[in-house]
Amino acid sequence: GIQVEQSPPDLILQEGANSTLRCNFSDSVNNLQWFHQNPWGQLINLFYIPSGTKQNGRLSATTVATERYSLLYISSSQTTDSGVYFCAGKAAGNKLTFGGGTRVLVKP
Amino acid sequence: DAGVIQSPRHEVTEMGQEVTLRCKPISGHDYLFWYRQTMMRGLELLIYFNNNVPIDDSGMPEDRFSAKMPNASFSTLKIQPSEPRDSAVYFCASSPLRVTGELFFGEGSRLTVL
């Protein structure tokens, strides 16, 4: 399977700040997803984005498939954005592989 | 739709006991996945089903683990006998047949084996 690396591993933000999370993958992917795991442990599907750009409220994501990375943007962060953000990628014929996550803490 | 439903949400048991975790996928989703999450290993895929048939169980740690999907709306993950190192959060997820393959997770079952 592919390797998925996320950076940074930890991020502390002041409420209202913007941030960018990065996901690098070792091979071409036909499936790339971003998830948020909230402090209660729930895994929420944020984006399915094998290529291109999508936006959902204060969150947006961009995947540059040819360069094997994806970015998740959080704008005007809120305390409810705290948690762990995972990206997961899948190459043809392989399993969806999760990165190690970026732990985000938004302080009021 | 109610989403992926898992039970129990929490389970505390003693080493050697049998544990059964249950999952109801989203109606119409043809793929069902079982994941395990630990601090040390992150999210690991244990097994997945397509149309109730197990496709890849290479992630199942050992013979103590087994999974079944007797019909499209129900799956179980069984550990027998359980060991302390099985303590983890077990997630079930489902995905539609379509190409997108978006995963939708249940709330997880937190297992503690004493």
CSV table of C-alpha atoms in Angstrom, one decimal:
chain,number,residue,atom,x,y,z
A,1,GLY,CA,0.0,0.0,0.0
A,2,ILE,CA,0.9,3.6,-0.2
A,3,GLN,CA,2.5,5.7,2.6
A,4,VAL,CA,0.6,8.7,3.9
A,5,GLU,CA,2.4,11.3,5.9
A,6,GLN,CA,0.8,14.3,7.6
A,7,SER,CA,2.3,17.5,8.9
A,8,PRO,CA,2.6,19.1,11.3
A,9,PRO,CA,1.9,16.4,13.9
A,10,ASP,CA,0.6,19.0,16.4
A,11,LEU,CA,-0.8,22.5,16.0
A,12,ILE,CA,-1.9,25.0,18.6
A,13,LEU,CA,-4.0,27.9,17.3
A,14,GLN,CA,-5.6,31.0,18.8
A,15,GLU,CA,-9.2,31.2,18.0
A,16,GLY,CA,-9.7,33.1,14.8
A,17,ALA,CA,-6.4,32.1,13.3
A,18,ASN,CA,-6.0,30.4,9.9
A,19,SER,CA,-4.0,27.2,9.4
A,20,THR,CA,-2.9,24.7,6.7
A,21,LEU,CA,-2.5,21.0,7.2
A,22,ARG,CA,-0.6,18.9,4.8
A,23,CYS,CA,-0.8,15.3,3.6
A,24,ASN,CA,1.8,13.7,1.4
A,25,PHE,CA,1.3,10.4,-0.2
A,26,SER,CA,3.9,8.1,-1.8
A,27,ASP,CA,2.0,7.1,-4.9
A,28,SER,CA,-0.8,8.3,-7.2
A,29,VAL,CA,-4.1,8.0,-5.6
A,30,ASN,CA,-7.6,7.6,-6.9
A,31,ASN,CA,-9.2,8.2,-3.5
A,32,LEU,CA,-8.2,10.9,-1.0
A,33,GLN,CA,-10.3,11.8,2.0
A,34,TRP,CA,-10.0,14.1,5.0
A,35,PHE,CA,-11.6,13.3,8.4
A,36,HIS,CA,-11.9,15.1,11.6
A,37,GLN,CA,-11.9,13.1,14.9
A,38,ASN,CA,-13.5,15.3,17.5
A,39,PRO,CA,-12.5,15.1,21.2
A,40,TRP,CA,-15.3,12.6,21.8
A,41,GLY,CA,-13.7,10.2,19.3
A,42,GLN,CA,-16.2,10.6,16.5
A,43,LEU,CA,-14.7,10.4,13.0
A,44,ILE,CA,-16.4,12.8,10.7
A,45,ASN,CA,-16.0,12.7,6.9
A,46,LEU,CA,-14.9,16.2,5.8
A,47,PHE,CA,-13.9,15.9,2.1
A,48,TYR,CA,-13.6,13.3,-0.6
A,49,ILE,CA,-11.1,15.0,-2.8
A,50,PRO,CA,-8.8,12.9,-5.1
A,51,SER,CA,-8.1,16.0,-7.1
A,52,GLY,CA,-9.0,19.7,-7.3
A,53,THR,CA,-10.4,22.0,-4.6
A,54,LYS,CA,-13.5,21.9,-2.5
A,55,GLN,CA,-14.9,24.2,0.2
A,56,ASN,CA,-17.3,23.6,3.0
A,57,GLY,CA,-17.9,26.6,5.2
A,58,ARG,CA,-14.6,27.6,6.9
A,59,LEU,CA,-12.9,24.5,5.7
A,60,SER,CA,-11.4,23.9,2.2
A,61,ALA,CA,-9.2,21.3,0.7
A,62,THR,CA,-7.0,21.1,-2.3
A,63,THR,CA,-5.4,18.0,-3.8
A,64,VAL,CA,-2.6,18.2,-6.4
A,65,ALA,CA,-2.6,14.6,-7.5
A,66,THR,CA,0.4,15.0,-9.9
A,67,GLU,CA,2.5,16.2,-7.0
A,68,ARG,CA,1.1,13.7,-4.5
A,69,TYR,CA,-0.1,16.0,-1.8
A,70,SER,CA,-3.3,17.4,-0.3
A,71,LEU,CA,-3.9,20.5,1.9
A,72,LEU,CA,-6.6,21.2,4.3
A,73,TYR,CA,-7.3,24.8,5.2
A,74,ILE,CA,-9.0,26.0,8.3
A,75,SER,CA,-10.0,29.6,8.3
A,76,SER,CA,-11.1,31.6,11.3
A,77,SER,CA,-10.6,28.7,13.6
A,78,GLN,CA,-13.0,28.0,16.4
A,79,THR,CA,-12.6,25.9,19.5
A,80,THR,CA,-14.9,23.3,18.0
A,81,ASP,CA,-12.3,22.7,15.3
A,82,SER,CA,-10.1,21.0,17.9
A,83,GLY,CA,-9.4,17.4,17.5
A,84,VAL,CA,-7.3,15.2,15.1
A,85,TYR,CA,-7.4,15.6,11.4
A,86,PHE,CA,-6.7,12.5,9.3
A,87,CYS,CA,-6.1,12.2,5.6
A,88,ALA,CA,-6.5,8.8,4.0
A,89,GLY,CA,-5.4,7.8,0.5
A,90,LYS,CA,-5.9,4.9,-1.8
A,91,ALA,CA,-4.0,3.9,-4.9
A,92,ALA,CA,-5.6,1.6,-7.5
A,93,GLY,CA,-6.1,-1.9,-6.2
A,94,ASN,CA,-4.9,-1.0,-2.7
A,95,LYS,CA,-6.5,-0.3,0.6
A,96,LEU,CA,-7.3,3.1,2.0
A,97,THR,CA,-4.4,4.1,4.2
A,98,PHE,CA,-4.6,6.6,6.9
A,99,GLY,CA,-1.9,9.1,7.9
A,100,GLY,CA,-0.8,9.6,11.5
A,101,GLY,CA,-3.0,12.6,11.9
A,102,THR,CA,-2.5,16.3,12.9
A,103,ARG,CA,-3.7,17.1,16.4
A,104,VAL,CA,-5.2,20.6,16.5
A,105,LEU,CA,-5.9,22.5,19.6
A,106,VAL,CA,-7.8,25.8,19.2
A,107,LYS,CA,-7.5,28.0,22.3
A,108,PRO,CA,-10.2,30.6,23.1
B,1,ASP,CA,-30.4,8.0,7.3
B,2,ALA,CA,-29.3,7.1,10.9
B,3,GLY,CA,-25.7,6.6,9.9
B,4,VAL,CA,-23.5,3.6,10.8
B,5,ILE,CA,-24.7,2.2,14.1
B,6,GLN,CA,-22.3,0.3,16.4
B,7,SER,CA,-22.9,-1.4,19.7
B,8,PRO,CA,-21.9,-1.5,22.4
B,9,ARG,CA,-20.3,1.9,22.7
B,10,HIS,CA,-18.2,0.7,25.7
B,11,GLU,CA,-17.2,-2.7,26.8
B,12,VAL,CA,-15.1,-3.7,29.7
B,13,THR,CA,-14.3,-7.4,30.1
B,14,GLU,CA,-11.8,-9.7,31.6
B,15,MET,CA,-9.0,-11.4,29.8
B,16,GLY,CA,-10.2,-14.7,28.3
B,17,GLN,CA,-13.8,-13.6,27.7
B,18,GLU,CA,-15.5,-13.5,24.4
B,19,VAL,CA,-16.3,-10.1,23.0
B,20,THR,CA,-18.8,-9.4,20.2
B,21,LEU,CA,-19.0,-6.0,18.5
B,22,ARG,CA,-21.9,-5.2,16.3
B,23,CYS,CA,-22.4,-2.9,13.3
B,24,LYS,CA,-25.3,-1.8,11.1
B,25,PRO,CA,-24.1,-0.1,8.0
B,26,ILE,CA,-25.9,2.7,6.2
B,27,SER,CA,-28.7,1.3,4.1
B,28,GLY,CA,-27.6,0.9,0.5
B,29,HIS,CA,-23.9,0.8,1.2
B,30,ASP,CA,-22.3,-2.3,-0.3
B,31,TYR,CA,-19.0,-2.0,1.5
B,32,LEU,CA,-18.4,-2.5,5.2
B,33,PHE,CA,-15.1,-2.0,7.0
B,34,TRP,CA,-13.8,-2.8,10.4
B,35,TYR,CA,-11.0,-0.6,11.8
B,36,ARG,CA,-9.1,-0.6,15.0
B,37,GLN,CA,-7.6,2.5,16.5
B,38,THR,CA,-4.8,2.6,19.1
B,39,MET,CA,-2.4,5.2,20.2
B,40,MET,CA,0.5,3.1,19.1
B,41,ARG,CA,-0.7,2.0,15.7
B,42,GLY,CA,-3.3,4.6,14.7
B,43,LEU,CA,-6.1,3.4,12.5
B,44,GLU,CA,-5.7,0.0,11.1
B,45,LEU,CA,-8.0,-1.8,8.7
B,46,LEU,CA,-8.9,-5.2,10.0
B,47,ILE,CA,-11.3,-6.6,7.3
B,48,TYR,CA,-13.7,-5.4,4.7
B,49,PHE,CA,-16.8,-6.9,3.0
B,50,ASN,CA,-18.4,-6.3,-0.3
B,51,ASN,CA,-22.0,-7.4,-0.7
B,52,ASN,CA,-21.6,-9.4,2.5
B,53,VAL,CA,-18.6,-11.3,1.3
B,54,PRO,CA,-15.2,-10.8,3.1
B,55,ILE,CA,-12.8,-9.5,0.5
B,56,ASP,CA,-9.6,-8.8,2.5
B,57,ASP,CA,-9.0,-10.0,6.0
B,58,SER,CA,-5.2,-9.6,6.0
B,59,GLY,CA,-5.4,-7.0,8.7
B,60,MET,CA,-7.0,-9.3,11.2
B,61,PRO,CA,-4.3,-9.7,13.8
B,62,GLU,CA,-4.7,-13.4,14.6
B,63,ASP,CA,-7.1,-16.3,14.8
B,64,ARG,CA,-8.7,-15.0,17.9
B,65,PHE,CA,-10.4,-12.4,15.7
B,66,SER,CA,-13.3,-13.2,13.4
B,67,ALA,CA,-15.8,-11.2,11.5
B,68,LYS,CA,-19.1,-12.1,9.8
B,69,MET,CA,-21.7,-10.3,7.7
B,70,PRO,CA,-24.8,-12.6,7.5
B,71,ASN,CA,-26.8,-9.9,5.7
B,72,ALA,CA,-26.5,-6.5,4.2
B,73,SER,CA,-27.6,-4.7,7.4
B,74,PHE,CA,-25.5,-6.5,10.0
B,75,SER,CA,-22.0,-7.4,10.8
B,76,THR,CA,-20.1,-8.7,13.9
B,77,LEU,CA,-16.5,-8.6,15.0
B,78,LYS,CA,-15.7,-11.3,17.5
B,79,ILE,CA,-12.6,-11.7,19.7
B,80,GLN,CA,-12.3,-15.0,21.5
B,81,PRO,CA,-10.5,-15.2,23.8
B,82,SER,CA,-9.8,-11.5,24.5
B,83,GLU,CA,-6.5,-10.2,25.7
B,84,PRO,CA,-5.4,-6.9,27.3
B,85,ARG,CA,-3.6,-5.9,24.1
B,86,ASP,CA,-6.9,-6.0,22.3
B,87,SER,CA,-8.0,-2.9,24.2
B,88,ALA,CA,-8.7,-0.3,21.5
B,89,VAL,CA,-11.5,1.6,19.8
B,90,TYR,CA,-13.1,-0.5,17.1
B,91,PHE,CA,-14.8,1.4,14.3
B,92,CYS,CA,-17.1,0.1,11.7
B,93,ALA,CA,-17.5,2.1,8.5
B,94,SER,CA,-19.5,1.7,5.3
B,95,SER,CA,-19.2,3.0,1.8
B,96,PRO,CA,-21.5,3.1,-1.2
B,97,LEU,CA,-21.1,0.9,-4.2
B,98,ARG,CA,-20.2,3.9,-6.4
B,99,VAL,CA,-16.7,4.8,-7.4
B,100,THR,CA,-16.3,7.6,-4.8
B,101,GLY,CA,-15.7,5.1,-2.0
B,102,GLU,CA,-16.4,7.7,0.7
B,103,LEU,CA,-16.2,6.2,4.1
B,104,PHE,CA,-18.7,6.9,6.8
B,105,PHE,CA,-17.8,5.8,10.3
B,106,GLY,CA,-19.8,4.7,13.2
B,107,GLU,CA,-19.2,6.2,16.7
B,108,GLY,CA,-16.9,3.3,17.6
B,109,SER,CA,-16.9,0.7,20.3
B,110,ARG,CA,-14.3,1.3,23.1
B,111,LEU,CA,-13.0,-2.0,24.4
B,112,THR,CA,-11.1,-2.5,27.6
B,113,VAL,CA,-9.8,-5.9,28.4
B,114,LEU,CA,-8.6,-6.2,32.0
